[in-house]
Amino acid sequence: MHNLHPDLERVLISEASIQARVRELAARLSHDYQDVDRLYLIGVLKGAFIFLADLARHLTIANSVDFMAVSSYGKRAMTFGEVRLVMDLREPIVGRHVVIVEDIVDTGHTLNYLYHVLKGRKPASLRTCALVRKQRESLDVTIDYLGFEIPDVWVVGYGLDYADTHRTLPFIAELKREAYVRD
Ligand code: PRP
């Protein structure tokens, strides 16, 4: 058992569970895309970099990775959710088979925005993959490859952060409420 940081309430998803699920998702992707020449994985920075690194290394098909970064406003109030692109892909995706890789879908605004931006660039196909989705009211955005559903609490670890801390924990944990309401 890990000695949990005092800001953490409990481990929600263990390292072993994450690793097993990532291998399953990679196996599904490897199967579904076995007939394409190359799969393009697009990670959404910063949060997705750890998930994407593990996922890509378990693929048994040819793949490339690229990254985008967005900044969002009014995250907690869905009606004001607004997303802005702050870093774009290095290469065009026209005619390519693309999967957007997210660490978490919360309100759904980020994934919804990126899906529509990338769809407009005429990829051969476009799907979505997220490690976790919060069980909460959110935009109706399709997640083709989903790792886990989690309760609507603040989570950190495995790429997810609170003010850029706890990102590199190997598990996903619930942040104590007093750890973020005191700031
Ligand atoms: C997080 C996460 C997703 C987004 C999901 O990013 O990595 O990209 O929020 O939230 P949504 O479904 O409500 O749009 P964050 O803005 O915290 O930036 P970071 O990944 O750089 O930490």
GROMACS .gro file of C-alpha atoms and ligand atoms in nm:
model
  205
    1MET     CA    1   0.000   0.000   0.000
    2HIS     CA    2   0.129   0.347  -0.088
    3ASN     CA    3   0.169   0.615   0.173
    4LEU     CA    4  -0.078   0.861   0.032
    5HIS     CA    5   0.011   1.229   0.014
    6PRO     CA    6  -0.191   1.417   0.279
    7ASP     CA    7  -0.383   1.604   0.006
    8LEU     CA    8  -0.519   1.276  -0.132
    9GLU     CA    9  -0.840   1.117  -0.009
   10ARG     CA   10  -0.810   0.769  -0.162
   11VAL     CA   11  -0.680   0.577  -0.461
   12LEU     CA   12  -0.961   0.552  -0.716
   13ILE     CA   13  -0.782   0.343  -0.981
   14SER     CA   14  -0.473   0.143  -0.892
   15GLU     CA   15  -0.158   0.130  -1.100
   16ALA     CA   16  -0.224  -0.237  -1.183
   17SER     CA   17  -0.581  -0.160  -1.298
   18ILE     CA   18  -0.462   0.127  -1.516
   19GLN     CA   19  -0.187  -0.079  -1.674
   20ALA     CA   20  -0.422  -0.370  -1.746
   21ARG     CA   21  -0.683  -0.141  -1.901
   22VAL     CA   22  -0.425   0.045  -2.112
   23ARG     CA   23  -0.307  -0.290  -2.250
   24GLU     CA   24  -0.669  -0.381  -2.334
   25LEU     CA   25  -0.729  -0.050  -2.511
   26ALA     CA   26  -0.405  -0.091  -2.707
   27ALA     CA   27  -0.509  -0.443  -2.808
   28ARG     CA   28  -0.847  -0.315  -2.930
   29LEU     CA   29  -0.683  -0.035  -3.128
   30SER     CA   30  -0.427  -0.276  -3.274
   31HIS     CA   31  -0.711  -0.503  -3.384
   32ASP     CA   32  -0.940  -0.231  -3.518
   33TYR     CA   33  -0.663  -0.061  -3.718
   34GLN     CA   34  -0.473  -0.368  -3.834
   35ASP     CA   35  -0.562  -0.301  -4.198
   36VAL     CA   36  -0.453   0.062  -4.213
   37ASP     CA   37  -0.099   0.160  -4.305
   38ARG     CA   38  -0.047   0.377  -3.994
   39LEU     CA   39  -0.246   0.497  -3.696
   40TYR     CA   40  -0.206   0.861  -3.592
   41LEU     CA   41  -0.246   0.919  -3.220
   42ILE     CA   42  -0.300   1.278  -3.117
   43GLY     CA   43  -0.238   1.351  -2.750
   44VAL     CA   44  -0.391   1.649  -2.575
   45LEU     CA   45  -0.131   1.824  -2.359
   46LYS     CA   46  -0.046   1.829  -2.092
   47GLY     CA   47  -0.255   1.563  -1.924
   48ALA     CA   48  -0.247   1.291  -2.189
   49PHE     CA   49   0.129   1.253  -2.222
   50ILE     CA   50   0.165   0.964  -1.978
   51PHE     CA   51  -0.141   0.772  -2.100
   52LEU     CA   52  -0.037   0.822  -2.462
   53ALA     CA   53   0.319   0.706  -2.393
   54ASP     CA   54   0.196   0.381  -2.236
   55LEU     CA   55  -0.079   0.325  -2.492
   56ALA     CA   56   0.149   0.375  -2.792
   57ARG     CA   57   0.411   0.137  -2.652
   58HIS     CA   58   0.154  -0.142  -2.627
   59LEU     CA   59   0.035  -0.105  -2.987
   60THR     CA   60   0.136  -0.381  -3.226
   61ILE     CA   61   0.062  -0.175  -3.540
   62ALA     CA   62   0.250   0.109  -3.711
   63ASN     CA   63   0.176   0.438  -3.540
   64SER     CA   64   0.281   0.801  -3.510
   65VAL     CA   65   0.218   1.040  -3.225
   66ASP     CA   66   0.158   1.412  -3.240
   67PHE     CA   67   0.030   1.663  -2.985
   68MET     CA   68  -0.207   1.954  -2.947
   69ALA     CA   69  -0.257   2.187  -2.654
   70VAL     CA   70  -0.565   2.383  -2.565
   71SER     CA   71  -0.658   2.627  -2.298
   72SER     CA   72  -1.008   2.642  -2.157
   73TYR     CA   73  -1.212   2.894  -1.967
   74GLY     CA   74  -1.509   2.846  -1.739
   75LYS     CA   75  -1.444   2.473  -1.704
   76ARG     CA   76  -1.672   2.421  -1.409
   77ALA     CA   77  -1.960   2.611  -1.563
   78MET     CA   78  -2.051   2.419  -1.875
   79THR     CA   79  -2.244   2.697  -2.039
   80PHE     CA   80  -1.935   2.919  -2.039
   81GLY     CA   81  -1.695   2.651  -2.150
   82GLU     CA   82  -1.474   2.792  -2.420
   83VAL     CA   83  -1.170   2.625  -2.568
   84ARG     CA   84  -0.879   2.787  -2.751
   85LEU     CA   85  -0.607   2.613  -2.948
   86VAL     CA   86  -0.263   2.707  -2.811
   87MET     CA   87  -0.044   2.448  -2.989
   88ASP     CA   88  -0.121   2.279  -3.316
   89LEU     CA   89  -0.007   1.955  -3.481
   90ARG     CA   90   0.324   1.941  -3.662
   91GLU     CA   91   0.178   1.763  -3.963
   92PRO     CA   92  -0.144   1.765  -4.163
   93ILE     CA   93  -0.386   1.476  -4.102
   94VAL     CA   94  -0.574   1.480  -4.431
   95GLY     CA   95  -0.639   1.121  -4.543
   96ARG     CA   96  -0.500   0.973  -4.221
   97HIS     CA   97  -0.657   0.747  -3.961
   98VAL     CA   98  -0.662   0.951  -3.644
   99VAL     CA   99  -0.746   0.884  -3.279
  100ILE     CA  100  -0.758   1.171  -3.029
  101VAL     CA  101  -0.612   1.058  -2.696
  102GLU     CA  102  -0.733   1.234  -2.379
  103ASP     CA  103  -0.659   1.165  -2.015
  104ILE     CA  104  -0.999   1.281  -1.891
  105VAL     CA  105  -1.335   1.394  -2.023
  106ASP     CA  106  -1.499   1.622  -1.768
  107THR     CA  107  -1.743   1.874  -1.922
  108GLY     CA  108  -1.660   1.735  -2.268
  109HIS     CA  109  -1.577   2.078  -2.411
  110THR     CA  110  -1.213   2.001  -2.489
  111LEU     CA  111  -1.281   1.675  -2.673
  112ASN     CA  112  -1.583   1.820  -2.851
  113TYR     CA  113  -1.378   2.117  -2.971
  114LEU     CA  114  -1.084   1.907  -3.087
  115TYR     CA  115  -1.309   1.657  -3.261
  116HIS     CA  116  -1.467   1.930  -3.470
  117VAL     CA  117  -1.138   2.106  -3.545
  118LEU     CA  118  -0.975   1.781  -3.660
  119LYS     CA  119  -1.283   1.659  -3.849
  120GLY     CA  120  -1.260   1.976  -4.058
  121ARG     CA  121  -0.912   1.872  -4.171
  122LYS     CA  122  -1.056   1.572  -4.359
  123PRO     CA  123  -0.886   1.272  -4.197
  124ALA     CA  124  -0.972   0.932  -4.346
  125SER     CA  125  -1.125   0.845  -4.006
  126LEU     CA  126  -1.146   1.010  -3.666
  127ARG     CA  127  -1.214   0.843  -3.330
  128THR     CA  128  -1.167   0.931  -2.966
  129CYS     CA  129  -0.996   0.758  -2.676
  130ALA     CA  130  -1.003   0.869  -2.312
  131LEU     CA  131  -0.866   0.700  -2.003
  132VAL     CA  132  -1.139   0.831  -1.772
  133ARG     CA  133  -1.474   1.001  -1.802
  134LYS     CA  134  -1.648   1.170  -1.513
  135GLN     CA  135  -2.002   1.066  -1.439
  136ARG     CA  136  -2.159   1.409  -1.458
  137GLU     CA  137  -2.368   1.626  -1.683
  138SER     CA  138  -2.153   1.687  -1.989
  139LEU     CA  139  -2.161   1.749  -2.361
  140ASP     CA  140  -2.276   1.449  -2.562
  141VAL     CA  141  -1.937   1.358  -2.706
  142THR     CA  142  -1.863   1.006  -2.825
  143ILE     CA  143  -1.570   0.823  -2.667
  144ASP     CA  144  -1.491   0.525  -2.888
  145TYR     CA  145  -1.227   0.380  -2.654
  146LEU     CA  146  -1.287   0.447  -2.285
  147GLY     CA  147  -1.084   0.322  -1.991
  148PHE     CA  148  -1.292   0.400  -1.683
  149GLU     CA  149  -1.598   0.589  -1.562
  150ILE     CA  150  -1.527   0.775  -1.239
  151PRO     CA  151  -1.732   0.977  -0.991
  152ASP     CA  152  -1.747   1.355  -1.024
  153VAL     CA  153  -1.459   1.433  -0.790
  154TRP     CA  154  -1.124   1.606  -0.848
  155VAL     CA  155  -0.875   1.343  -0.955
  156VAL     CA  156  -0.498   1.351  -0.992
  157GLY     CA  157  -0.225   1.117  -1.105
  158TYR     CA  158  -0.129   0.935  -1.425
  159GLY     CA  159  -0.111   1.271  -1.609
  160LEU     CA  160  -0.390   1.444  -1.422
  161ASP     CA  161  -0.290   1.736  -1.204
  162TYR     CA  162  -0.390   1.987  -0.946
  163ALA     CA  163  -0.199   2.311  -1.018
  164ASP     CA  164   0.066   2.101  -1.194
  165THR     CA  165   0.122   1.872  -0.896
  166HIS     CA  166   0.061   1.496  -0.855
  167ARG     CA  167   0.079   1.438  -1.235
  168THR     CA  168   0.340   1.164  -1.217
  169LEU     CA  169   0.170   0.939  -0.964
  170PRO     CA  170   0.131   0.591  -1.116
  171PHE     CA  171  -0.232   0.564  -0.995
  172ILE     CA  172  -0.537   0.792  -1.006
  173ALA     CA  173  -0.646   0.935  -0.674
  174GLU     CA  174  -0.920   1.158  -0.541
  175LEU     CA  175  -0.798   1.496  -0.417
  176LYS     CA  176  -0.928   1.601  -0.078
  177ARG     CA  177  -1.175   1.883  -0.102
  178GLU     CA  178  -0.981   2.094   0.147
  179ALA     CA  179  -0.674   2.065  -0.075
  180TYR     CA  180  -0.834   2.277  -0.346
  181VAL     CA  181  -1.086   2.492  -0.161
  182ARG     CA  182  -0.816   2.637   0.068
  183ASP     CA  183  -0.634   2.806  -0.226
  184PRP     C1  184  -0.788   1.865  -1.862
  184PRP     C2  185  -0.773   1.734  -1.936
  184PRP     C3  186  -0.858   1.753  -2.058
  184PRP     C4  187  -0.962   1.854  -2.014
  184PRP     C5  188  -1.095   1.788  -1.994
  184PRP     O1  189  -0.693   1.954  -1.911
  184PRP     O2  190  -0.639   1.704  -1.967
  184PRP     O3  191  -0.783   1.803  -2.166
  184PRP     O4  192  -0.918   1.909  -1.890
  184PRP     O5  193  -1.189   1.877  -1.943
  184PRP     P1  194  -1.325   1.910  -2.018
  184PRP     O6  195  -1.389   1.781  -2.059
  184PRP     O7  196  -1.406   1.980  -1.911
  184PRP     O8  197  -1.297   2.000  -2.134
  184PRP     P2  198  -0.650   2.085  -1.831
  184PRP     O9  199  -0.728   2.203  -1.884
  184PRP    O10  200  -0.660   2.060  -1.684
  184PRP    O11  201  -0.502   2.106  -1.877
  184PRP     P3  202  -0.375   2.009  -1.859
  184PRP    O12  203  -0.406   1.880  -1.931
  184PRP    O13  204  -0.265   2.085  -1.924
  184PRP    O14  205  -0.355   1.988  -1.712
   0.00000   0.00000   0.00000
